[in-house]
Amino acid sequence: MQTLKKYGTYIAFILAFGLMLAYAVEGVRNSIAETIDLFIGPLSDTFGVPFFAVILFLSAMTGLYASLIQKYTIDYEKMQEVQARMKDFQVKFREAQLSDDEKAVKKLEAKRDAMMQEQLAMSQQQFKPMAYIILLTVPIFFWLLHRLHEMEMSTALSMQTAIVFPFKGIIALNDMAVWIIPAWILWYMICSLTVSQVIRKALNIGGI
């Protein structure tokens, strides 16, 4: 079972890496976007949901599945235990150094490697969910780019890509909101982070 989980993570990373490379291949990127459009497109096409609200919905969905994936792939209780032991170790090690207690320092140094290895293992565990999250998120980004481009090219739909930002007023979602960050990405990030915090609190899980 452990081996299956291990290889499953490797396969997920390979697929996620392949998806990111697919961004450079327009045909593949558009094919993925058009497939996703069958499921997400009706939100704005059929039900008339404003596009900024569609992004809000997708970012909320991202926050939900990212939090759930992290909850079931990361042992947060063990992580907190390791962090608590490391904090306690650092305090004791510092006290031993300040008191010039060579015997205590040597004893603690003998434990330090094991503590560092345990902390490294927990740090590596935090990267496991990333592959699964990327696999689900990249196709959504492909769809957003594809749909925003289509809407920008259409005079009838161009106003649907507008959003109001503080200090900016009404700007197009494809316009740069902050430096080189487009408005739609900034809006997506704000919504996703906000919803994620609520979900994390509800699920009682830590951050990554």
Short mmCIF file of C-alpha atoms in Angstrom, two decimals:
data_model
loop_
_atom_site.label_atom_id
_atom_site.label_comp_id
_atom_site.label_asym_id
_atom_site.label_seq_id
_atom_site.Cartn_x
_atom_site.Cartn_y
_atom_site.Cartn_z
CA MET A 1 0.00 0.00 0.00
CA GLN A 2 2.84 2.38 0.91
CA THR A 3 4.61 1.55 -2.39
CA LEU A 4 1.38 2.25 -4.30
CA LYS A 5 1.07 5.66 -2.64
CA LYS A 6 4.70 6.42 -3.39
CA TYR A 7 4.43 5.57 -7.10
CA GLY A 8 1.07 7.33 -7.28
CA THR A 9 2.76 10.54 -6.15
CA TYR A 10 5.55 10.13 -8.72
CA ILE A 11 3.02 9.55 -11.51
CA ALA A 12 1.05 12.61 -10.39
CA PHE A 13 4.22 14.75 -10.50
CA ILE A 14 5.04 13.49 -14.01
CA LEU A 15 1.52 14.24 -15.23
CA ALA A 16 1.55 17.65 -13.56
CA PHE A 17 4.90 18.48 -15.18
CA GLY A 18 3.53 17.33 -18.54
CA LEU A 19 0.49 19.58 -18.10
CA MET A 20 2.70 22.60 -17.42
CA LEU A 21 4.73 21.83 -20.54
CA ALA A 22 1.46 21.61 -22.48
CA TYR A 23 1.03 25.35 -21.98
CA ALA A 24 3.64 25.93 -24.69
CA VAL A 25 1.70 23.76 -27.19
CA GLU A 26 -1.28 25.82 -28.30
CA GLY A 27 -3.21 22.92 -29.81
CA VAL A 28 -2.96 20.80 -26.67
CA ARG A 29 -3.73 23.76 -24.41
CA ASN A 30 -6.82 24.70 -26.41
CA SER A 31 -8.03 21.09 -26.56
CA ILE A 32 -7.86 20.85 -22.76
CA ALA A 33 -9.59 24.24 -22.43
CA GLU A 34 -12.40 23.22 -24.83
CA THR A 35 -12.96 19.99 -22.89
CA ILE A 36 -13.19 21.92 -19.62
CA ASP A 37 -15.54 24.38 -21.34
CA LEU A 38 -18.16 21.64 -21.68
CA PHE A 39 -18.50 21.63 -17.88
CA ILE A 40 -17.77 25.23 -16.88
CA GLY A 41 -18.88 27.16 -19.96
CA PRO A 42 -22.64 26.91 -19.22
CA LEU A 43 -22.16 28.99 -16.05
CA SER A 44 -21.75 32.14 -18.13
CA ASP A 45 -23.22 30.99 -21.48
CA THR A 46 -26.44 29.41 -20.22
CA PHE A 47 -27.00 30.83 -16.75
CA GLY A 48 -25.52 34.28 -17.42
CA VAL A 49 -23.21 34.31 -14.39
CA PRO A 50 -20.85 37.35 -14.58
CA PHE A 51 -17.33 36.25 -15.42
CA PHE A 52 -15.79 37.68 -12.24
CA ALA A 53 -18.29 35.51 -10.32
CA VAL A 54 -17.27 32.49 -12.39
CA ILE A 55 -13.67 33.13 -11.33
CA LEU A 56 -14.87 33.44 -7.72
CA PHE A 57 -16.62 30.05 -8.02
CA LEU A 58 -13.54 28.38 -9.57
CA SER A 59 -11.18 29.86 -6.99
CA ALA A 60 -13.47 28.69 -4.18
CA MET A 61 -13.50 25.22 -5.72
CA THR A 62 -9.70 25.34 -5.91
CA GLY A 63 -9.48 26.29 -2.24
CA LEU A 64 -11.83 23.44 -1.32
CA TYR A 65 -10.08 20.60 -3.17
CA ALA A 66 -6.60 21.91 -2.28
CA SER A 67 -7.53 21.93 1.42
CA LEU A 68 -9.08 18.46 1.24
CA ILE A 69 -6.07 17.01 -0.60
CA GLN A 70 -3.70 18.50 1.98
CA LYS A 71 -5.86 17.25 4.84
CA TYR A 72 -5.70 13.64 3.65
CA THR A 73 -2.09 13.59 2.42
CA ILE A 74 -0.36 15.40 5.29
CA ASP A 75 -0.23 14.18 8.89
CA TYR A 76 -0.76 17.53 10.60
CA GLU A 77 -0.75 16.03 14.10
CA LYS A 78 2.66 14.48 13.55
CA MET A 79 3.90 17.70 11.94
CA GLN A 80 2.88 19.70 15.00
CA GLU A 81 4.57 17.15 17.26
CA VAL A 82 7.80 17.37 15.26
CA GLN A 83 7.69 21.18 15.31
CA ALA A 84 7.08 21.20 19.08
CA ARG A 85 10.00 18.78 19.69
CA MET A 86 12.28 20.83 17.45
CA LYS A 87 11.34 24.03 19.27
CA ASP A 88 11.98 22.37 22.64
CA PHE A 89 15.31 21.00 21.35
CA GLN A 90 16.46 24.42 20.15
CA VAL A 91 15.64 25.99 23.53
CA LYS A 92 17.57 23.30 25.42
CA PHE A 93 20.50 23.46 22.99
CA ARG A 94 20.69 27.23 23.33
CA GLU A 95 20.57 27.02 27.13
CA ALA A 96 23.34 24.40 27.14
CA GLN A 97 25.53 26.61 24.95
CA LEU A 98 24.95 29.71 27.08
CA SER A 99 25.75 27.80 30.29
CA ASP A 100 28.91 26.25 28.72
CA ASP A 101 27.63 22.79 29.63
CA GLU A 102 29.79 20.76 27.23
CA LYS A 103 28.32 17.44 28.36
CA ALA A 104 24.78 18.61 27.65
CA VAL A 105 25.83 20.15 24.30
CA LYS A 106 27.44 16.88 23.14
CA LYS A 107 24.40 14.90 24.23
CA LEU A 108 22.08 17.22 22.33
CA GLU A 109 24.34 17.26 19.27
CA ALA A 110 23.99 13.49 19.12
CA LYS A 111 20.23 13.94 18.85
CA ARG A 112 20.38 16.84 16.40
CA ASP A 113 20.87 14.78 13.23
CA ALA A 114 17.86 12.60 14.04
CA MET A 115 15.77 15.71 14.73
CA MET A 116 16.87 17.31 11.46
CA GLN A 117 16.07 14.15 9.50
CA GLU A 118 12.61 14.00 11.03
CA GLN A 119 11.97 17.64 10.23
CA LEU A 120 13.22 17.14 6.65
CA ALA A 121 10.86 14.17 6.20
CA MET A 122 7.93 16.30 7.34
CA SER A 123 8.98 19.11 5.01
CA GLN A 124 9.10 16.68 2.08
CA GLN A 125 5.63 15.42 2.98
CA GLN A 126 4.26 18.91 2.41
CA PHE A 127 5.22 18.71 -1.29
CA LYS A 128 3.16 15.56 -1.94
CA PRO A 129 -0.20 17.31 -2.41
CA MET A 130 1.26 19.81 -4.86
CA ALA A 131 1.19 17.38 -7.80
CA TYR A 132 -2.48 16.55 -7.29
CA ILE A 133 -3.40 20.22 -6.85
CA ILE A 134 -1.51 21.18 -10.03
CA LEU A 135 -3.25 18.41 -11.98
CA LEU A 136 -6.63 19.89 -11.09
CA THR A 137 -5.71 23.57 -11.25
CA VAL A 138 -3.73 23.89 -14.51
CA PRO A 139 -6.68 22.84 -16.74
CA ILE A 140 -8.80 25.51 -15.04
CA PHE A 141 -6.15 28.12 -15.86
CA PHE A 142 -6.07 26.90 -19.47
CA TRP A 143 -9.83 27.39 -19.66
CA LEU A 144 -9.69 30.85 -18.10
CA LEU A 145 -7.01 31.99 -20.55
CA HIS A 146 -8.93 30.51 -23.48
CA ARG A 147 -12.28 32.01 -22.46
CA LEU A 148 -10.84 35.44 -21.60
CA HIS A 149 -9.14 35.58 -24.99
CA GLU A 150 -12.41 34.70 -26.74
CA MET A 151 -14.35 37.29 -24.75
CA GLU A 152 -11.74 39.96 -25.37
CA MET A 153 -11.98 39.36 -29.13
CA SER A 154 -15.77 39.67 -29.04
CA THR A 155 -17.13 43.24 -28.89
CA ALA A 156 -20.44 41.96 -27.52
CA LEU A 157 -18.75 40.11 -24.65
CA SER A 158 -15.83 42.44 -23.92
CA MET A 159 -17.67 44.27 -21.10
CA GLN A 160 -18.12 40.95 -19.28
CA THR A 161 -14.37 40.87 -18.71
CA ALA A 162 -14.41 44.09 -16.66
CA ILE A 163 -13.97 44.26 -12.88
CA VAL A 164 -13.68 47.05 -10.31
CA PHE A 165 -10.45 47.21 -8.29
CA PRO A 166 -9.58 49.64 -5.46
CA PHE A 167 -7.51 52.61 -6.71
CA LYS A 168 -7.87 51.26 -10.27
CA GLY A 169 -11.56 51.65 -11.00
CA ILE A 170 -13.06 49.57 -13.82
CA ILE A 171 -10.39 47.58 -15.66
CA ALA A 172 -10.43 44.59 -17.99
CA LEU A 173 -9.59 41.25 -16.40
CA ASN A 174 -6.70 40.87 -18.85
CA ASP A 175 -5.21 44.24 -17.89
CA MET A 176 -2.32 44.44 -15.45
CA ALA A 177 -3.62 45.17 -11.96
CA VAL A 178 -0.31 45.15 -10.07
CA TRP A 179 2.98 45.33 -11.97
CA ILE A 180 2.94 42.29 -14.33
CA ILE A 181 0.04 40.52 -12.61
CA PRO A 182 -3.20 40.51 -14.67
CA ALA A 183 -6.38 41.48 -12.86
CA TRP A 184 -7.95 38.05 -13.32
CA ILE A 185 -5.03 36.26 -11.65
CA LEU A 186 -5.01 38.74 -8.76
CA TRP A 187 -8.78 38.32 -8.31
CA TYR A 188 -8.41 34.53 -8.48
CA MET A 189 -5.66 34.58 -5.84
CA ILE A 190 -7.59 36.88 -3.48
CA CYS A 191 -10.72 34.73 -3.70
CA SER A 192 -8.85 31.42 -3.40
CA LEU A 193 -6.79 32.50 -0.39
CA THR A 194 -9.82 33.96 1.40
CA VAL A 195 -11.99 30.89 0.86
CA SER A 196 -9.08 28.57 1.72
CA GLN A 197 -8.64 30.20 5.12
CA VAL A 198 -12.31 29.62 5.94
CA ILE A 199 -12.14 25.99 4.77
CA ARG A 200 -8.89 25.34 6.67
CA LYS A 201 -10.45 26.71 9.84
CA ALA A 202 -13.50 24.50 9.35
CA LEU A 203 -11.34 21.41 8.68
CA ASN A 204 -8.88 22.31 11.45
CA ILE A 205 -5.81 21.94 9.27
CA GLY A 206 -2.62 23.96 9.12
CA GLY A 207 -1.09 25.87 6.26
CA ILE A 208 1.43 24.77 3.71
#
